[in-house]
mmCIF file with all atom_site columns, C-alpha atoms in Angstrom:
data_model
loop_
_atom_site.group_PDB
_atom_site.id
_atom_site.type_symbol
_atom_site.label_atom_id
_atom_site.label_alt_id
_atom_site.label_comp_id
_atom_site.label_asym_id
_atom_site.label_entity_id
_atom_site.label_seq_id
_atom_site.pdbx_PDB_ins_code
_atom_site.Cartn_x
_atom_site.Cartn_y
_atom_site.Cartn_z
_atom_site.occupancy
_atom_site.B_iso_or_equiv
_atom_site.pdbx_formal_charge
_atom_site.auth_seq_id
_atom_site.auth_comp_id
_atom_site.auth_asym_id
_atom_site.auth_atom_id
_atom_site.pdbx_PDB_model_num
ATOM 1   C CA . UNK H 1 1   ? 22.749 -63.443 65.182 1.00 0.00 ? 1192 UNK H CA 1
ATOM 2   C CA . UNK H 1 2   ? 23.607 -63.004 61.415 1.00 0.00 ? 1193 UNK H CA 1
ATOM 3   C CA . UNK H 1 3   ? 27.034 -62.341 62.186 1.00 0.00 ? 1194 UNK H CA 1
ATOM 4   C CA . UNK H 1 4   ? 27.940 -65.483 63.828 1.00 0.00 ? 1195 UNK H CA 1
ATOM 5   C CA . UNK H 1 5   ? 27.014 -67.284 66.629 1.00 0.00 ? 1196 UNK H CA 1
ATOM 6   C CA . UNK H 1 6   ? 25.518 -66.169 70.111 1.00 0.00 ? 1197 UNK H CA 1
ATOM 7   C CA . UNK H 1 7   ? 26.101 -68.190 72.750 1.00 0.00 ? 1198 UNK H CA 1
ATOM 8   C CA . UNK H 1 8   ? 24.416 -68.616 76.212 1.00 0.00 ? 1199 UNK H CA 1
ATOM 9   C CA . UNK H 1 9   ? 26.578 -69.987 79.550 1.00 0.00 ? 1200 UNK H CA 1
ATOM 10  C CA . UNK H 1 10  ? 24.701 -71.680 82.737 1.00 0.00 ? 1201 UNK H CA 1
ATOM 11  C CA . UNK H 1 11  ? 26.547 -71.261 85.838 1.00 0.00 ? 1202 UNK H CA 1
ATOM 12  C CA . UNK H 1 12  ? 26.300 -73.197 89.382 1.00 0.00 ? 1203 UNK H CA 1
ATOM 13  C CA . UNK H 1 13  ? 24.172 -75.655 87.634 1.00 0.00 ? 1204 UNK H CA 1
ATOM 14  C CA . UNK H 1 14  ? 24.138 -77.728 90.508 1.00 0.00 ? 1205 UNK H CA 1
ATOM 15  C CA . UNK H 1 15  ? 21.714 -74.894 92.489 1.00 0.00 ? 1206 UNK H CA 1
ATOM 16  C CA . UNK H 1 16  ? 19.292 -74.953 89.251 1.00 0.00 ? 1207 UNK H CA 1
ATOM 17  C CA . UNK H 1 17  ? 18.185 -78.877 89.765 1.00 0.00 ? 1208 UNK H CA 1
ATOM 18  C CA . UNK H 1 18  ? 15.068 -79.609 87.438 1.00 0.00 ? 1209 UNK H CA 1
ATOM 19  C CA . UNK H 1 19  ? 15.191 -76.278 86.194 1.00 0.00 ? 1210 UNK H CA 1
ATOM 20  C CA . UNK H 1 20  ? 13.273 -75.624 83.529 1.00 0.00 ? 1211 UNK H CA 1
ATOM 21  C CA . UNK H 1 21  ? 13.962 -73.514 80.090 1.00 0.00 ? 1212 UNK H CA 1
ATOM 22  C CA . UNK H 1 22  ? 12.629 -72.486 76.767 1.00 0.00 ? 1213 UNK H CA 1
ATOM 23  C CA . UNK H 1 23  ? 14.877 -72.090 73.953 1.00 0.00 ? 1214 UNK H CA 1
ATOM 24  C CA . UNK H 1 24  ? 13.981 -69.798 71.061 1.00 0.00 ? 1215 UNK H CA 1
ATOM 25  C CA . UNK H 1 25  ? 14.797 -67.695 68.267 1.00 0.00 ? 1216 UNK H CA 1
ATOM 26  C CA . UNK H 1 26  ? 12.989 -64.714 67.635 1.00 0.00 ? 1217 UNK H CA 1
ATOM 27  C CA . UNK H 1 27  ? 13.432 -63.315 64.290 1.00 0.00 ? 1218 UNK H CA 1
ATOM 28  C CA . UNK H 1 28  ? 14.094 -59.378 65.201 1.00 0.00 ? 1219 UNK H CA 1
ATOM 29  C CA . UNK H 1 29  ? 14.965 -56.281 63.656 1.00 0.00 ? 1220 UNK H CA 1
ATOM 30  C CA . UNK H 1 30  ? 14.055 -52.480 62.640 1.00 0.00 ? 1221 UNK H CA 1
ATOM 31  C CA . UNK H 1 31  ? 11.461 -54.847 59.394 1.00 0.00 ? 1222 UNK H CA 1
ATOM 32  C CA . UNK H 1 32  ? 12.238 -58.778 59.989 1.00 0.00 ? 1223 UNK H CA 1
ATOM 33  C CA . UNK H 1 33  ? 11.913 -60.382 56.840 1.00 0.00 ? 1224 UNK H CA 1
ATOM 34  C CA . UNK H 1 34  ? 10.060 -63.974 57.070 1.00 0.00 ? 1225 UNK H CA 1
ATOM 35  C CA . UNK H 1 35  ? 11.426 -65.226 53.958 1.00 0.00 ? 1226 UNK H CA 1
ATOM 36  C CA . UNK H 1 36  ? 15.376 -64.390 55.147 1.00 0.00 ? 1227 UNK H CA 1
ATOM 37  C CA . UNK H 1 37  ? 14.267 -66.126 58.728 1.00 0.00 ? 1228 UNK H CA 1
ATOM 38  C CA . UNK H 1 38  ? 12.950 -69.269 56.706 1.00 0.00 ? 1229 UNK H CA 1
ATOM 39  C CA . UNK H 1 39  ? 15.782 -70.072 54.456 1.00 0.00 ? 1230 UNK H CA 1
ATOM 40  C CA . UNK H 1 40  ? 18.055 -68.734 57.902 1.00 0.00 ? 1231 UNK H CA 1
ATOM 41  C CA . UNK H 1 41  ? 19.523 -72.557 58.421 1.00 0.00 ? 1232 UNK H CA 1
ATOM 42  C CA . UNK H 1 42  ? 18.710 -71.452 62.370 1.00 0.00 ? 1233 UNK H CA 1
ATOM 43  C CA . UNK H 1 43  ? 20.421 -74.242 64.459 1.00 0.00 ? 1234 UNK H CA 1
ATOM 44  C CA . UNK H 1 44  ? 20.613 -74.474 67.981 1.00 0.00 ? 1235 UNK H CA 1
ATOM 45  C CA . UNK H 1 45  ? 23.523 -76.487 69.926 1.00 0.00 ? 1236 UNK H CA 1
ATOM 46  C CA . UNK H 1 46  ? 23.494 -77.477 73.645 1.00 0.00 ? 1237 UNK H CA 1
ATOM 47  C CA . UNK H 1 47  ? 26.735 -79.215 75.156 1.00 0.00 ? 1238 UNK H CA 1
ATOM 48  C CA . UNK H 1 48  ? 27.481 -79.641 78.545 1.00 0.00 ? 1239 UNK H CA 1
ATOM 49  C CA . UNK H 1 49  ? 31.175 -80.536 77.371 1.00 0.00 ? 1240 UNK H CA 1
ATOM 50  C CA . UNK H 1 50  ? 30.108 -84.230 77.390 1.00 0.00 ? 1241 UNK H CA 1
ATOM 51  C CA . UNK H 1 51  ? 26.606 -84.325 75.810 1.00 0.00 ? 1242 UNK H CA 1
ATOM 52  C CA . UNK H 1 52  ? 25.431 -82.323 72.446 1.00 0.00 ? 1243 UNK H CA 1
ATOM 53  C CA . UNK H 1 53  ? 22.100 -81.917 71.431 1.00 0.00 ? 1244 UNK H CA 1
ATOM 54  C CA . UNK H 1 54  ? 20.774 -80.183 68.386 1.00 0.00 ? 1245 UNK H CA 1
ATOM 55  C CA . UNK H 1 55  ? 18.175 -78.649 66.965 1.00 0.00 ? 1246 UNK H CA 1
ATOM 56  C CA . UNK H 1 56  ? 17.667 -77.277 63.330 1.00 0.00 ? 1247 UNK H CA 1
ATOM 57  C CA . UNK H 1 57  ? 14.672 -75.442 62.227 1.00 0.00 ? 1248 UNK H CA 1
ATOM 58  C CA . UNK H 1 58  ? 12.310 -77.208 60.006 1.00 0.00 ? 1249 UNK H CA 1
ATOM 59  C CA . UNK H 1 59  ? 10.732 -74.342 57.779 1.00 0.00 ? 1250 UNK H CA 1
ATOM 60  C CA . UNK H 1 60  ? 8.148  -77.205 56.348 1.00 0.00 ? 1251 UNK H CA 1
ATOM 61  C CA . UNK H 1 61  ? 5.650  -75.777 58.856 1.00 0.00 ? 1252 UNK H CA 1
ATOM 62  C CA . UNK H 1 62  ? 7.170  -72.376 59.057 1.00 0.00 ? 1253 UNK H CA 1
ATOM 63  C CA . UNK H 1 63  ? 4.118  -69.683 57.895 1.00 0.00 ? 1254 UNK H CA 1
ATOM 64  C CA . UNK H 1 64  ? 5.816  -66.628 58.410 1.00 0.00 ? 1255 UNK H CA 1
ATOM 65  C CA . UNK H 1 65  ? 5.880  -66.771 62.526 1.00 0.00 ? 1256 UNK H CA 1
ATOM 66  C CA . UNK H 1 66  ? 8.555  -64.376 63.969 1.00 0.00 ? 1257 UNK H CA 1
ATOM 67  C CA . UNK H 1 67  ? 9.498  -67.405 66.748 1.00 0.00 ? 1258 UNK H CA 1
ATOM 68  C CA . UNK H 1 68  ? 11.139 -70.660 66.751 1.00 0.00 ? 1259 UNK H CA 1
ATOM 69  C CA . UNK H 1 69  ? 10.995 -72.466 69.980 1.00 0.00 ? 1260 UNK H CA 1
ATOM 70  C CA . UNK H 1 70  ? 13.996 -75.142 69.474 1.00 0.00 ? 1261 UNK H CA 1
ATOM 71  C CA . UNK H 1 71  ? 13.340 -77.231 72.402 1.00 0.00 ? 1262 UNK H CA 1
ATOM 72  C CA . UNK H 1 72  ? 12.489 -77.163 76.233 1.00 0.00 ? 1263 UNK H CA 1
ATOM 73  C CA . UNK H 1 73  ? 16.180 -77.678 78.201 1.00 0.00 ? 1264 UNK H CA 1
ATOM 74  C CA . UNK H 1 74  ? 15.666 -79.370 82.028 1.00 0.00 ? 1265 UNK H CA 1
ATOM 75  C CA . UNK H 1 75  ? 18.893 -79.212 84.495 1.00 0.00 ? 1266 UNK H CA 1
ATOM 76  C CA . UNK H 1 76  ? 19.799 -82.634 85.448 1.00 0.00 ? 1267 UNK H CA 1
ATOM 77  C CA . UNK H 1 77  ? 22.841 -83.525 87.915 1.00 0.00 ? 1268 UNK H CA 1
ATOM 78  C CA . UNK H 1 78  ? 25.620 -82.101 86.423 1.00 0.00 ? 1269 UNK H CA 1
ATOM 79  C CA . UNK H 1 79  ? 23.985 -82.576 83.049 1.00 0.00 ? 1270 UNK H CA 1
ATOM 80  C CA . UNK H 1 80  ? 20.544 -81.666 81.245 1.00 0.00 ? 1271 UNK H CA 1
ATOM 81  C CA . UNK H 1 81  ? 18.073 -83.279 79.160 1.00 0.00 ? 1272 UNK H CA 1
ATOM 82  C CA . UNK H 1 82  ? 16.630 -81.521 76.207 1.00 0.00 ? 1273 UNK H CA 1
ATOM 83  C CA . UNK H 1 83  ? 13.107 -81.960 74.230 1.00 0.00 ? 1274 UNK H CA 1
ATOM 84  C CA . UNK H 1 84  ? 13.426 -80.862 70.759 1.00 0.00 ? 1275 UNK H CA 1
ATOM 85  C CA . UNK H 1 85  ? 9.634  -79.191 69.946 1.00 0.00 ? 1276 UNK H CA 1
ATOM 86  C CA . UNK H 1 86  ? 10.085 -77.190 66.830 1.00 0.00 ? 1277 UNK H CA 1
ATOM 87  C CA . UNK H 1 87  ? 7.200  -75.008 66.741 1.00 0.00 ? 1278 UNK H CA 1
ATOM 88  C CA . UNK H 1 88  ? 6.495  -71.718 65.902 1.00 0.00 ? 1279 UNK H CA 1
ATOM 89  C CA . UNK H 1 89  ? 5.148  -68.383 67.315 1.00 0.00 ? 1280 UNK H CA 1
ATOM 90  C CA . UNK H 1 90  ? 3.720  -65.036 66.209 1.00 0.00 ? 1281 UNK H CA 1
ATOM 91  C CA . UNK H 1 91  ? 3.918  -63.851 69.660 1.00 0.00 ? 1282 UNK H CA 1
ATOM 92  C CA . UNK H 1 92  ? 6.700  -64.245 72.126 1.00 0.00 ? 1283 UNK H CA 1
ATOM 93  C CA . UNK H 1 93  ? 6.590  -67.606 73.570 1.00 0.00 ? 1284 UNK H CA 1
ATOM 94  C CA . UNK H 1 94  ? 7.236  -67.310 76.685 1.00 0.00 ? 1285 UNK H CA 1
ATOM 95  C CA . UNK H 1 95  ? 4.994  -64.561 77.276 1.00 0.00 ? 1286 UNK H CA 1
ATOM 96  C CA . UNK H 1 96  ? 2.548  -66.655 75.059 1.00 0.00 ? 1287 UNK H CA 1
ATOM 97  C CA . UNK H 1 97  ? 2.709  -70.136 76.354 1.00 0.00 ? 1288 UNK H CA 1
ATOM 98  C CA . UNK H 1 98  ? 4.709  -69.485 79.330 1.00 0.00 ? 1289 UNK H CA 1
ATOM 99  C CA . UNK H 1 99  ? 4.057  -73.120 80.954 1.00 0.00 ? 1290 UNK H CA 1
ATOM 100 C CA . UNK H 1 100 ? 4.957  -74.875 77.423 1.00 0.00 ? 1291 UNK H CA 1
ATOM 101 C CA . UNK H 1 101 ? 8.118  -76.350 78.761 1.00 0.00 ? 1292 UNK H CA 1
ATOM 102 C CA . UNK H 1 102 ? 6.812  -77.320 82.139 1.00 0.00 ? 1293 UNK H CA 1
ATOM 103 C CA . UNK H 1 103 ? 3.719  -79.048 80.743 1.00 0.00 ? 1294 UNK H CA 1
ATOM 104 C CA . UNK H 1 104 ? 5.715  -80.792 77.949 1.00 0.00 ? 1295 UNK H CA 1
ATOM 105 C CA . UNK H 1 105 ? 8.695  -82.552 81.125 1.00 0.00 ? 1296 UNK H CA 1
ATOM 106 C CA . UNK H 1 106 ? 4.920  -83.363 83.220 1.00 0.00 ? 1297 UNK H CA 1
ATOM 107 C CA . UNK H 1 107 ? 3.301  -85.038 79.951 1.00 0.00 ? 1298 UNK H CA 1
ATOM 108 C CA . UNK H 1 108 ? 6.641  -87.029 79.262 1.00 0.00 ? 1299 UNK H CA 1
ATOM 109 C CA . UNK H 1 109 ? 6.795  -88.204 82.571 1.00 0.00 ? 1300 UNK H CA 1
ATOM 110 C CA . UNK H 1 110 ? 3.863  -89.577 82.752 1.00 0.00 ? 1301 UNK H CA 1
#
């Protein structure tokens, strides 16, 4: 948010093996203002307690776009492995591209 962090807990991770997730920002509000989402510094952190990943929004290809997909975020073991993607949406990206995530763990894997 723009009052601090927000922060998102997984539970009984063991019962979500290869588990699949997007991670996004979507910049919201009564009028969203592009320019204050592009200069937002909007950085994503993922720790497990043992591993941290990050992700920080590269606004060179930002055109205004009211989503940020960070990454795709896979449940591994006790762990997870994250795919930083950076890419942006006008629409809602899961709704959008639902399958993003899934297709971009198959295409690595192969």
């Amino acid at each position: 948010g723009d009052k601090g962090a927000e922060t998102i807990t997984f539970h009984n991770v063991e019962s979500q093996q290869d588990n699949v997730y997007m991670i996004f920002v979507q910049n919201y509000g009564y009028n969203p203002s592009p320019a204050e989402f592009k200069s937002s510094a909007a950085h994503i952190t993922i720790t497990d307690g043992l591993v941290n990943s990050n992700a920080d929004m590269s606004a060179d290809s930002y055109n205004g776009e009211k989503n940020w997909v960070a990454g795709c975020l896979k449940i591994v073991g006790n762990s997870y492995d994250f795919q930083p993607l950076n890419v942006f949406f006008n629409s809602q990206p899961d709704e959008e591209v639902p399958d993003m995530c899934l297709d971009s763990w198959i295409s690595s894997n192969n």
